[in-house]
Amino acid sequence: MNVRKSDAFIADVERQFEWYVVNANWEIAERYLAAVETTSKLLGQHSLLGPVAGFSHPRLRDWRFMVVARPFQKHILFYESVGEDVVLRRALHGRQDLPQRLEEPPATN
């Protein structure tokens, strides 16, 4: 399957990368990006690997999720299968109010 990254997903990952650069260091930020990419490739190979998130909002109902590869497992990738594609929709820290955050555009996170 092809892996596509939505604009919201890219914005989420960029925001988290910048947070790591400012609050940790460049190396940690790069390791975060590598872990996200590893997880994304895995989903491209096994699109049904992540469980259905089970949200009630109609737009989110079919979304699945997968935790990011270690040591960033507190971060969650939300995605859906669309035809022959895995579409990565959002990338959020698990401590957030996920149903509310998923309904908002990335700029308000």
Backbone atoms as SQL, in Angstrom:
CREATE TABLE atoms (id INTEGER PRIMARY KEY, chain TEXT, resi INTEGER, resn TEXT, atom TEXT, x REAL, y REAL, z REAL);
INSERT INTO atoms VALUES
  (1, 'A', 1, 'MET', 'N', 0.836, -1.190, 0.000),
  (2, 'A', 1, 'MET', 'CA', 0.000, 0.000, 0.000),
  (3, 'A', 1, 'MET', 'C', 0.877, 1.250, 0.000),
  (4, 'A', 2, 'ASN', 'N', 0.331, 2.294, -0.585),
  (5, 'A', 2, 'ASN', 'CA', 0.997, 3.591, -0.559),
  (6, 'A', 2, 'ASN', 'C', 0.685, 4.288, 0.762),
  (7, 'A', 3, 'VAL', 'N', 1.627, 5.037, 1.266),
  (8, 'A', 3, 'VAL', 'CA', 1.413, 5.823, 2.476),
  (9, 'A', 3, 'VAL', 'C', 1.363, 7.292, 2.070),
  (10, 'A', 4, 'ARG', 'N', 0.240, 7.934, 2.390),
  (11, 'A', 4, 'ARG', 'CA', 0.076, 9.370, 2.123),
  (12, 'A', 4, 'ARG', 'C', -0.010, 10.092, 3.461),
  (13, 'A', 5, 'LYS', 'N', 0.549, 11.265, 3.521),
  (14, 'A', 5, 'LYS', 'CA', 0.539, 12.063, 4.752),
  (15, 'A', 5, 'LYS', 'C', -0.316, 13.306, 4.519),
  (16, 'A', 6, 'SER', 'N', -1.362, 13.452, 5.327),
  (17, 'A', 6, 'SER', 'CA', -2.232, 14.612, 5.193),
  (18, 'A', 6, 'SER', 'C', -1.500, 15.863, 5.682),
  (19, 'A', 7, 'ASP', 'N', -2.018, 17.010, 5.289),
  (20, 'A', 7, 'ASP', 'CA', -1.442, 18.278, 5.744),
  (21, 'A', 7, 'ASP', 'C', -1.485, 18.382, 7.267),
  (22, 'A', 8, 'ALA', 'N', -2.574, 17.917, 7.867),
  (23, 'A', 8, 'ALA', 'CA', -2.702, 17.963, 9.331),
  (24, 'A', 8, 'ALA', 'C', -1.644, 17.075, 9.991),
  (25, 'A', 9, 'PHE', 'N', -1.397, 15.896, 9.415),
  (26, 'A', 9, 'PHE', 'CA', -0.377, 14.997, 9.949),
  (27, 'A', 9, 'PHE', 'C', 0.997, 15.655, 9.881),
  (28, 'A', 10, 'ILE', 'N', 1.315, 16.220, 8.735),
  (29, 'A', 10, 'ILE', 'CA', 2.610, 16.873, 8.567),
  (30, 'A', 10, 'ILE', 'C', 2.763, 18.024, 9.561),
  (31, 'A', 11, 'ALA', 'N', 1.717, 18.816, 9.741),
  (32, 'A', 11, 'ALA', 'CA', 1.775, 19.933, 10.688),
  (33, 'A', 11, 'ALA', 'C', 1.999, 19.426, 12.112),
  (34, 'A', 12, 'ASP', 'N', 1.318, 18.332, 12.478),
  (35, 'A', 12, 'ASP', 'CA', 1.497, 17.762, 13.818),
  (36, 'A', 12, 'ASP', 'C', 2.934, 17.299, 14.029),
  (37, 'A', 13, 'VAL', 'N', 3.487, 16.593, 13.051),
  (38, 'A', 13, 'VAL', 'CA', 4.860, 16.071, 13.172),
  (39, 'A', 13, 'VAL', 'C', 5.860, 17.220, 13.213),
  (40, 'A', 14, 'GLU', 'N', 5.670, 18.219, 12.370),
  (41, 'A', 14, 'GLU', 'CA', 6.575, 19.366, 12.386),
  (42, 'A', 14, 'GLU', 'C', 6.546, 20.092, 13.721),
  (43, 'A', 15, 'ARG', 'N', 5.355, 20.254, 14.285),
  (44, 'A', 15, 'ARG', 'CA', 5.209, 20.929, 15.580),
  (45, 'A', 15, 'ARG', 'C', 5.924, 20.139, 16.676),
  (46, 'A', 16, 'GLN', 'N', 5.778, 18.819, 16.670),
  (47, 'A', 16, 'GLN', 'CA', 6.433, 18.004, 17.689),
  (48, 'A', 16, 'GLN', 'C', 7.948, 18.009, 17.492),
  (49, 'A', 17, 'PHE', 'N', 8.408, 17.974, 16.251),
  (50, 'A', 17, 'PHE', 'CA', 9.835, 18.058, 15.953),
  (51, 'A', 17, 'PHE', 'C', 10.406, 19.354, 16.519),
  (52, 'A', 18, 'GLU', 'N', 9.741, 20.460, 16.248),
  (53, 'A', 18, 'GLU', 'CA', 10.204, 21.758, 16.748),
  (54, 'A', 18, 'GLU', 'C', 10.232, 21.779, 18.270),
  (55, 'A', 19, 'TRP', 'N', 9.242, 21.150, 18.902),
  (56, 'A', 19, 'TRP', 'CA', 9.221, 21.089, 20.368),
  (57, 'A', 19, 'TRP', 'C', 10.457, 20.358, 20.882),
  (58, 'A', 20, 'TYR', 'N', 10.795, 19.242, 20.264),
  (59, 'A', 20, 'TYR', 'CA', 11.989, 18.497, 20.675),
  (60, 'A', 20, 'TYR', 'C', 13.266, 19.309, 20.450),
  (61, 'A', 21, 'VAL', 'N', 13.350, 20.050, 19.346),
  (62, 'A', 21, 'VAL', 'CA', 14.531, 20.871, 19.096),
  (63, 'A', 21, 'VAL', 'C', 14.705, 21.904, 20.208),
  (64, 'A', 22, 'VAL', 'N', 13.618, 22.556, 20.597),
  (65, 'A', 22, 'VAL', 'CA', 13.682, 23.615, 21.606),
  (66, 'A', 22, 'VAL', 'C', 13.839, 23.049, 23.016),
  (67, 'A', 23, 'ASN', 'N', 13.117, 21.987, 23.344),
  (68, 'A', 23, 'ASN', 'CA', 13.056, 21.495, 24.723),
  (69, 'A', 23, 'ASN', 'C', 13.975, 20.316, 25.030),
  (70, 'A', 24, 'ALA', 'N', 14.537, 19.707, 24.005),
  (71, 'A', 24, 'ALA', 'CA', 15.480, 18.591, 24.211),
  (72, 'A', 24, 'ALA', 'C', 16.735, 18.946, 23.420),
  (73, 'A', 25, 'ASN', 'N', 16.888, 18.362, 22.247),
  (74, 'A', 25, 'ASN', 'CA', 18.001, 18.724, 21.367),
  (75, 'A', 25, 'ASN', 'C', 17.729, 18.193, 19.959),
  (76, 'A', 26, 'TRP', 'N', 18.613, 18.587, 19.046),
  (77, 'A', 26, 'TRP', 'CA', 18.432, 18.219, 17.642),
  (78, 'A', 26, 'TRP', 'C', 18.433, 16.701, 17.455),
  (79, 'A', 27, 'GLU', 'N', 19.299, 15.989, 18.170),
  (80, 'A', 27, 'GLU', 'CA', 19.392, 14.540, 18.029),
  (81, 'A', 27, 'GLU', 'C', 18.083, 13.851, 18.418),
  (82, 'A', 28, 'ILE', 'N', 17.490, 14.280, 19.518),
  (83, 'A', 28, 'ILE', 'CA', 16.196, 13.704, 19.946),
  (84, 'A', 28, 'ILE', 'C', 15.132, 13.992, 18.891),
  (85, 'A', 29, 'ALA', 'N', 15.127, 15.205, 18.357),
  (86, 'A', 29, 'ALA', 'CA', 14.149, 15.572, 17.328),
  (87, 'A', 29, 'ALA', 'C', 14.307, 14.686, 16.094),
  (88, 'A', 30, 'GLU', 'N', 15.538, 14.438, 15.689),
  (89, 'A', 30, 'GLU', 'CA', 15.791, 13.568, 14.541),
  (90, 'A', 30, 'GLU', 'C', 15.354, 12.128, 14.830),
  (91, 'A', 31, 'ARG', 'N', 15.582, 11.669, 16.045),
  (92, 'A', 31, 'ARG', 'CA', 15.152, 10.317, 16.418),
  (93, 'A', 31, 'ARG', 'C', 13.627, 10.217, 16.408),
  (94, 'A', 32, 'TYR', 'N', 12.941, 11.297, 16.805),
  (95, 'A', 32, 'TYR', 'CA', 11.478, 11.316, 16.736),
  (96, 'A', 32, 'TYR', 'C', 11.021, 11.140, 15.277),
  (97, 'A', 33, 'LEU', 'N', 11.612, 11.918, 14.368),
  (98, 'A', 33, 'LEU', 'CA', 11.237, 11.793, 12.950),
  (99, 'A', 33, 'LEU', 'C', 11.494, 10.391, 12.422),
  (100, 'A', 34, 'ALA', 'N', 12.615, 9.803, 12.800),
  (101, 'A', 34, 'ALA', 'CA', 12.933, 8.443, 12.351),
  (102, 'A', 34, 'ALA', 'C', 11.915, 7.440, 12.891),
  (103, 'A', 35, 'ALA', 'N', 11.494, 7.601, 14.136),
  (104, 'A', 35, 'ALA', 'CA', 10.503, 6.691, 14.729),
  (105, 'A', 35, 'ALA', 'C', 9.147, 6.832, 14.038),
  (106, 'A', 36, 'VAL', 'N', 8.757, 8.055, 13.710),
  (107, 'A', 36, 'VAL', 'CA', 7.501, 8.280, 12.984),
  (108, 'A', 36, 'VAL', 'C', 7.582, 7.630, 11.605),
  (109, 'A', 37, 'GLU', 'N', 8.708, 7.781, 10.938),
  (110, 'A', 37, 'GLU', 'CA', 8.868, 7.196, 9.604),
  (111, 'A', 37, 'GLU', 'C', 8.847, 5.668, 9.660),
  (112, 'A', 38, 'THR', 'N', 9.505, 5.095, 10.653),
  (113, 'A', 38, 'THR', 'CA', 9.495, 3.636, 10.830),
  (114, 'A', 38, 'THR', 'C', 8.072, 3.130, 11.026),
  (115, 'A', 39, 'THR', 'N', 7.320, 3.812, 11.870),
  (116, 'A', 39, 'THR', 'CA', 5.936, 3.419, 12.142),
  (117, 'A', 39, 'THR', 'C', 5.079, 3.586, 10.886),
  (118, 'A', 40, 'SER', 'N', 5.295, 4.658, 10.154),
  (119, 'A', 40, 'SER', 'CA', 4.538, 4.900, 8.918),
  (120, 'A', 40, 'SER', 'C', 4.782, 3.794, 7.892),
  (121, 'A', 41, 'LYS', 'N', 6.041, 3.402, 7.733),
  (122, 'A', 41, 'LYS', 'CA', 6.363, 2.326, 6.788),
  (123, 'A', 41, 'LYS', 'C', 5.718, 1.012, 7.209),
  (124, 'A', 42, 'LEU', 'N', 5.711, 0.732, 8.495),
  (125, 'A', 42, 'LEU', 'CA', 5.076, -0.484, 9.000),
  (126, 'A', 42, 'LEU', 'C', 3.591, -0.492, 8.664),
  (127, 'A', 43, 'LEU', 'N', 2.932, 0.644, 8.834),
  (128, 'A', 43, 'LEU', 'CA', 1.509, 0.735, 8.501),
  (129, 'A', 43, 'LEU', 'C', 1.286, 0.572, 7.001),
  (130, 'A', 44, 'GLY', 'N', 2.217, 1.038, 6.187),
  (131, 'A', 44, 'GLY', 'CA', 2.109, 0.844, 4.746),
  (132, 'A', 44, 'GLY', 'C', 2.177, -0.623, 4.359),
  (133, 'A', 45, 'GLN', 'N', 2.888, -1.414, 5.142),
  (134, 'A', 45, 'GLN', 'CA', 3.007, -2.847, 4.875),
  (135, 'A', 45, 'GLN', 'C', 1.869, -3.648, 5.498),
  (136, 'A', 46, 'HIS', 'N', 1.299, -3.141, 6.595),
  (137, 'A', 46, 'HIS', 'CA', 0.263, -3.863, 7.348),
  (138, 'A', 46, 'HIS', 'C', -0.810, -2.870, 7.779),
  (139, 'A', 47, 'SER', 'N', -1.653, -2.482, 6.868),
  (140, 'A', 47, 'SER', 'CA', -2.607, -1.398, 7.122),
  (141, 'A', 47, 'SER', 'C', -3.634, -1.713, 8.202),
  (142, 'A', 48, 'LEU', 'N', -3.883, -2.970, 8.470),
  (143, 'A', 48, 'LEU', 'CA', -4.873, -3.322, 9.495),
  (144, 'A', 48, 'LEU', 'C', -4.224, -3.604, 10.850),
  (145, 'A', 49, 'LEU', 'N', -2.949, -3.309, 10.966),
  (146, 'A', 49, 'LEU', 'CA', -2.223, -3.591, 12.202),
  (147, 'A', 49, 'LEU', 'C', -2.783, -2.822, 13.394),
  (148, 'A', 50, 'GLY', 'N', -3.067, -1.566, 13.209),
  (149, 'A', 50, 'GLY', 'CA', -3.599, -0.749, 14.303),
  (150, 'A', 50, 'GLY', 'C', -5.080, -0.996, 14.499),
  (151, 'A', 51, 'PRO', 'N', -5.537, -0.982, 15.754),
  (152, 'A', 51, 'PRO', 'CA', -6.965, -1.181, 16.006),
  (153, 'A', 51, 'PRO', 'C', -7.788, 0.042, 15.599),
  (154, 'A', 52, 'VAL', 'N', -9.066, -0.182, 15.356),
  (155, 'A', 52, 'VAL', 'CA', -9.985, 0.920, 15.091),
  (156, 'A', 52, 'VAL', 'C', -10.090, 1.731, 16.378),
  (157, 'A', 53, 'ALA', 'N', -9.994, 3.043, 16.251),
  (158, 'A', 53, 'ALA', 'CA', -9.964, 3.916, 17.429),
  (159, 'A', 53, 'ALA', 'C', -11.291, 3.924, 18.185),
  (160, 'A', 54, 'GLY', 'N', -12.400, 3.738, 17.488),
  (161, 'A', 54, 'GLY', 'CA', -13.696, 3.660, 18.155),
  (162, 'A', 54, 'GLY', 'C', -14.305, 5.001, 18.526),
  (163, 'A', 55, 'PHE', 'N', -13.932, 6.060, 17.838),
  (164, 'A', 55, 'PHE', 'CA', -14.510, 7.370, 18.120),
  (165, 'A', 55, 'PHE', 'C', -15.913, 7.449, 17.538),
  (166, 'A', 56, 'SER', 'N', -16.770, 8.223, 18.174),
  (167, 'A', 56, 'SER', 'CA', -18.161, 8.319, 17.727),
  (168, 'A', 56, 'SER', 'C', -18.360, 9.367, 16.636),
  (169, 'A', 57, 'HIS', 'N', -17.488, 10.336, 16.528),
  (170, 'A', 57, 'HIS', 'CA', -17.630, 11.365, 15.498),
  (171, 'A', 57, 'HIS', 'C', -17.593, 10.695, 14.121),
  (172, 'A', 58, 'PRO', 'N', -18.545, 11.009, 13.237),
  (173, 'A', 58, 'PRO', 'CA', -18.620, 10.327, 11.929),
  (174, 'A', 58, 'PRO', 'C', -17.324, 10.397, 11.114),
  (175, 'A', 59, 'ARG', 'N', -16.627, 11.524, 11.159),
  (176, 'A', 59, 'ARG', 'CA', -15.392, 11.672, 10.386),
  (177, 'A', 59, 'ARG', 'C', -14.277, 10.789, 10.921),
  (178, 'A', 60, 'LEU', 'N', -14.324, 10.462, 12.212),
  (179, 'A', 60, 'LEU', 'CA', -13.254, 9.708, 12.865),
  (180, 'A', 60, 'LEU', 'C', -13.583, 8.233, 13.043),
  (181, 'A', 61, 'ARG', 'N', -14.792, 7.847, 12.734),
  (182, 'A', 61, 'ARG', 'CA', -15.291, 6.509, 13.051),
  (183, 'A', 61, 'ARG', 'C', -14.421, 5.369, 12.520),
  (184, 'A', 62, 'ASP', 'N', -13.879, 5.501, 11.322),
  (185, 'A', 62, 'ASP', 'CA', -13.093, 4.420, 10.715),
  (186, 'A', 62, 'ASP', 'C', -11.581, 4.580, 10.911),
  (187, 'A', 63, 'TRP', 'N', -11.192, 5.602, 11.637),
  (188, 'A', 63, 'TRP', 'CA', -9.767, 5.823, 11.845),
  (189, 'A', 63, 'TRP', 'C', -9.181, 4.751, 12.740),
  (190, 'A', 64, 'ARG', 'N', -7.964, 4.371, 12.440),
  (191, 'A', 64, 'ARG', 'CA', -7.198, 3.419, 13.249),
  (192, 'A', 64, 'ARG', 'C', -6.057, 4.185, 13.899),
  (193, 'A', 65, 'PHE', 'N', -5.384, 3.529, 14.826),
  (194, 'A', 65, 'PHE', 'CA', -4.250, 4.191, 15.450),
  (195, 'A', 65, 'PHE', 'C', -3.114, 3.210, 15.691),
  (196, 'A', 66, 'MET', 'N', -1.927, 3.774, 15.823),
  (197, 'A', 66, 'MET', 'CA', -0.737, 2.987, 16.124),
  (198, 'A', 66, 'MET', 'C', 0.202, 3.875, 16.927),
  (199, 'A', 67, 'VAL', 'N', 0.769, 3.309, 17.983),
  (200, 'A', 67, 'VAL', 'CA', 1.751, 4.074, 18.750),
  (201, 'A', 67, 'VAL', 'C', 3.049, 4.144, 17.939),
  (202, 'A', 68, 'VAL', 'N', 3.764, 5.231, 18.116),
  (203, 'A', 68, 'VAL', 'CA', 5.032, 5.439, 17.423),
  (204, 'A', 68, 'VAL', 'C', 6.074, 4.503, 18.036),
  (205, 'A', 69, 'ALA', 'N', 7.021, 4.093, 17.207),
  (206, 'A', 69, 'ALA', 'CA', 8.084, 3.190, 17.648),
  (207, 'A', 69, 'ALA', 'C', 8.845, 3.773, 18.841),
  (208, 'A', 70, 'ARG', 'N', 9.375, 2.887, 19.672),
  (209, 'A', 70, 'ARG', 'CA', 10.138, 3.288, 20.854),
  (210, 'A', 70, 'ARG', 'C', 11.316, 4.159, 20.473),
  (211, 'A', 71, 'PRO', 'N', 11.655, 5.098, 21.279),
  (212, 'A', 71, 'PRO', 'CA', 11.179, 5.409, 22.628),
  (213, 'A', 71, 'PRO', 'C', 10.084, 6.471, 22.648),
  (214, 'A', 72, 'PHE', 'N', 9.356, 6.630, 21.562),
  (215, 'A', 72, 'PHE', 'CA', 8.341, 7.678, 21.442),
  (216, 'A', 72, 'PHE', 'C', 6.929, 7.110, 21.504),
  (217, 'A', 73, 'GLN', 'N', 6.745, 6.041, 22.255),
  (218, 'A', 73, 'GLN', 'CA', 5.471, 5.335, 22.280),
  (219, 'A', 73, 'GLN', 'C', 4.340, 6.106, 22.961),
  (220, 'A', 74, 'LYS', 'N', 4.612, 7.277, 23.501),
  (221, 'A', 74, 'LYS', 'CA', 3.527, 8.119, 24.029),
  (222, 'A', 74, 'LYS', 'C', 2.850, 8.904, 22.911),
  (223, 'A', 75, 'HIS', 'N', 3.421, 8.826, 21.718),
  (224, 'A', 75, 'HIS', 'CA', 2.855, 9.505, 20.557),
  (225, 'A', 75, 'HIS', 'C', 2.066, 8.500, 19.726),
  (226, 'A', 76, 'ILE', 'N', 0.964, 8.973, 19.160),
  (227, 'A', 76, 'ILE', 'CA', 0.040, 8.099, 18.447),
  (228, 'A', 76, 'ILE', 'C', -0.203, 8.636, 17.042),
  (229, 'A', 77, 'LEU', 'N', -0.119, 7.741, 16.058),
  (230, 'A', 77, 'LEU', 'CA', -0.458, 8.084, 14.683),
  (231, 'A', 77, 'LEU', 'C', -1.876, 7.607, 14.404),
  (232, 'A', 78, 'PHE', 'N', -2.693, 8.476, 13.871),
  (233, 'A', 78, 'PHE', 'CA', -4.060, 8.133, 13.485),
  (234, 'A', 78, 'PHE', 'C', -4.112, 8.081, 11.971),
  (235, 'A', 79, 'TYR', 'N', -4.761, 7.048, 11.448),
  (236, 'A', 79, 'TYR', 'CA', -4.758, 6.835, 10.010),
  (237, 'A', 79, 'TYR', 'C', -6.023, 6.110, 9.591),
  (238, 'A', 80, 'GLU', 'N', -6.218, 6.053, 8.281),
  (239, 'A', 80, 'GLU', 'CA', -7.305, 5.252, 7.719),
  (240, 'A', 80, 'GLU', 'C', -6.856, 4.660, 6.399),
  (241, 'A', 81, 'SER', 'N', -7.453, 3.556, 6.042),
  (242, 'A', 81, 'SER', 'CA', -7.203, 2.929, 4.746),
  (243, 'A', 81, 'SER', 'C', -8.217, 3.483, 3.764),
  (244, 'A', 82, 'VAL', 'N', -7.725, 3.985, 2.649),
  (245, 'A', 82, 'VAL', 'CA', -8.581, 4.548, 1.609),
  (246, 'A', 82, 'VAL', 'C', -8.147, 3.912, 0.296),
  (247, 'A', 83, 'GLY', 'N', -8.921, 2.940, -0.163),
  (248, 'A', 83, 'GLY', 'CA', -8.551, 2.219, -1.368),
  (249, 'A', 83, 'GLY', 'C', -7.237, 1.489, -1.167),
  (250, 'A', 84, 'GLU', 'N', -6.252, 1.787, -1.991),
  (251, 'A', 84, 'GLU', 'CA', -4.931, 1.161, -1.902),
  (252, 'A', 84, 'GLU', 'C', -3.948, 1.987, -1.069),
  (253, 'A', 85, 'ASP', 'N', -4.460, 3.004, -0.375),
  (254, 'A', 85, 'ASP', 'CA', -3.591, 3.905, 0.380),
  (255, 'A', 85, 'ASP', 'C', -3.845, 3.831, 1.879),
  (256, 'A', 86, 'VAL', 'N', -2.787, 4.050, 2.629),
  (257, 'A', 86, 'VAL', 'CA', -2.893, 4.346, 4.055),
  (258, 'A', 86, 'VAL', 'C', -2.716, 5.856, 4.148),
  (259, 'A', 87, 'VAL', 'N', -3.712, 6.542, 4.681),
  (260, 'A', 87, 'VAL', 'CA', -3.646, 7.992, 4.807),
  (261, 'A', 87, 'VAL', 'C', -3.420, 8.337, 6.274),
  (262, 'A', 88, 'LEU', 'N', -2.251, 8.882, 6.551),
  (263, 'A', 88, 'LEU', 'CA', -1.921, 9.308, 7.907),
  (264, 'A', 88, 'LEU', 'C', -2.610, 10.639, 8.145),
  (265, 'A', 89, 'ARG', 'N', -3.476, 10.669, 9.148),
  (266, 'A', 89, 'ARG', 'CA', -4.317, 11.847, 9.381),
  (267, 'A', 89, 'ARG', 'C', -3.781, 12.785, 10.453),
  (268, 'A', 90, 'ARG', 'N', -3.370, 12.239, 11.590),
  (269, 'A', 90, 'ARG', 'CA', -2.881, 13.065, 12.701),
  (270, 'A', 90, 'ARG', 'C', -1.780, 12.326, 13.450),
  (271, 'A', 91, 'ALA', 'N', -0.958, 13.087, 14.161),
  (272, 'A', 91, 'ALA', 'CA', 0.101, 12.547, 15.021),
  (273, 'A', 91, 'ALA', 'C', 0.054, 13.346, 16.318),
  (274, 'A', 92, 'LEU', 'N', -0.415, 12.716, 17.391),
  (275, 'A', 92, 'LEU', 'CA', -0.629, 13.442, 18.646),
  (276, 'A', 92, 'LEU', 'C', -0.006, 12.722, 19.820),
  (277, 'A', 93, 'HIS', 'N', 0.276, 13.496, 20.851),
  (278, 'A', 93, 'HIS', 'CA', 0.736, 12.914, 22.114),
  (279, 'A', 93, 'HIS', 'C', -0.476, 12.298, 22.794),
  (280, 'A', 94, 'GLY', 'N', -0.306, 11.124, 23.368),
  (281, 'A', 94, 'GLY', 'CA', -1.424, 10.392, 23.961),
  (282, 'A', 94, 'GLY', 'C', -2.044, 11.023, 25.182),
  (283, 'A', 95, 'ARG', 'N', -1.388, 12.009, 25.789),
  (284, 'A', 95, 'ARG', 'CA', -1.935, 12.636, 26.988),
  (285, 'A', 95, 'ARG', 'C', -2.945, 13.728, 26.661),
  (286, 'A', 96, 'GLN', 'N', -3.130, 14.037, 25.409),
  (287, 'A', 96, 'GLN', 'CA', -4.089, 15.063, 25.019),
  (288, 'A', 96, 'GLN', 'C', -5.502, 14.500, 25.046),
  (289, 'A', 97, 'ASP', 'N', -6.487, 15.386, 25.061),
  (290, 'A', 97, 'ASP', 'CA', -7.889, 14.990, 24.944),
  (291, 'A', 97, 'ASP', 'C', -8.107, 14.619, 23.475),
  (292, 'A', 98, 'LEU', 'N', -7.859, 13.350, 23.157),
  (293, 'A', 98, 'LEU', 'CA', -7.779, 12.938, 21.757),
  (294, 'A', 98, 'LEU', 'C', -9.041, 13.173, 20.942),
  (295, 'A', 99, 'PRO', 'N', -10.232, 12.764, 21.399),
  (296, 'A', 99, 'PRO', 'CA', -11.404, 13.009, 20.545),
  (297, 'A', 99, 'PRO', 'C', -11.578, 14.490, 20.201),
  (298, 'A', 100, 'GLN', 'N', -11.372, 15.366, 21.170),
  (299, 'A', 100, 'GLN', 'CA', -11.502, 16.802, 20.905),
  (300, 'A', 100, 'GLN', 'C', -10.397, 17.283, 19.983),
  (301, 'A', 101, 'ARG', 'N', -9.159, 16.888, 20.231),
  (302, 'A', 101, 'ARG', 'CA', -8.026, 17.331, 19.416),
  (303, 'A', 101, 'ARG', 'C', -8.133, 16.839, 17.978),
  (304, 'A', 102, 'LEU', 'N', -8.660, 15.662, 17.773),
  (305, 'A', 102, 'LEU', 'CA', -8.770, 15.128, 16.414),
  (306, 'A', 102, 'LEU', 'C', -9.800, 15.873, 15.592),
  (307, 'A', 103, 'GLU', 'N', -10.775, 16.478, 16.252),
  (308, 'A', 103, 'GLU', 'CA', -11.799, 17.223, 15.541),
  (309, 'A', 103, 'GLU', 'C', -11.345, 18.644, 15.212),
  (310, 'A', 104, 'GLU', 'N', -10.279, 19.114, 15.865),
  (311, 'A', 104, 'GLU', 'CA', -9.778, 20.469, 15.645),
  (312, 'A', 104, 'GLU', 'C', -8.678, 20.463, 14.583),
  (313, 'A', 105, 'PRO', 'N', -8.513, 21.572, 13.869),
  (314, 'A', 105, 'PRO', 'CA', -7.372, 21.653, 12.960),
  (315, 'A', 105, 'PRO', 'C', -6.067, 21.732, 13.757),
  (316, 'A', 106, 'PRO', 'N', -4.944, 21.323, 13.174),
  (317, 'A', 106, 'PRO', 'CA', -3.675, 21.286, 13.896),
  (318, 'A', 106, 'PRO', 'C', -3.268, 22.623, 14.518),
  (319, 'A', 107, 'ALA', 'N', -3.607, 23.725, 13.893),
  (320, 'A', 107, 'ALA', 'CA', -3.172, 25.031, 14.396),
  (321, 'A', 107, 'ALA', 'C', -3.705, 25.335, 15.790),
  (322, 'A', 108, 'THR', 'N', -4.769, 24.675, 16.214),
  (323, 'A', 108, 'THR', 'CA', -5.347, 24.961, 17.529),
  (324, 'A', 108, 'THR', 'C', -4.864, 24.000, 18.598),
  (325, 'A', 109, 'ASN', 'N', -4.010, 23.053, 18.256),
  (326, 'A', 109, 'ASN', 'CA', -3.514, 22.075, 19.240),
  (327, 'A', 109, 'ASN', 'C', -2.538, 22.687, 20.183);
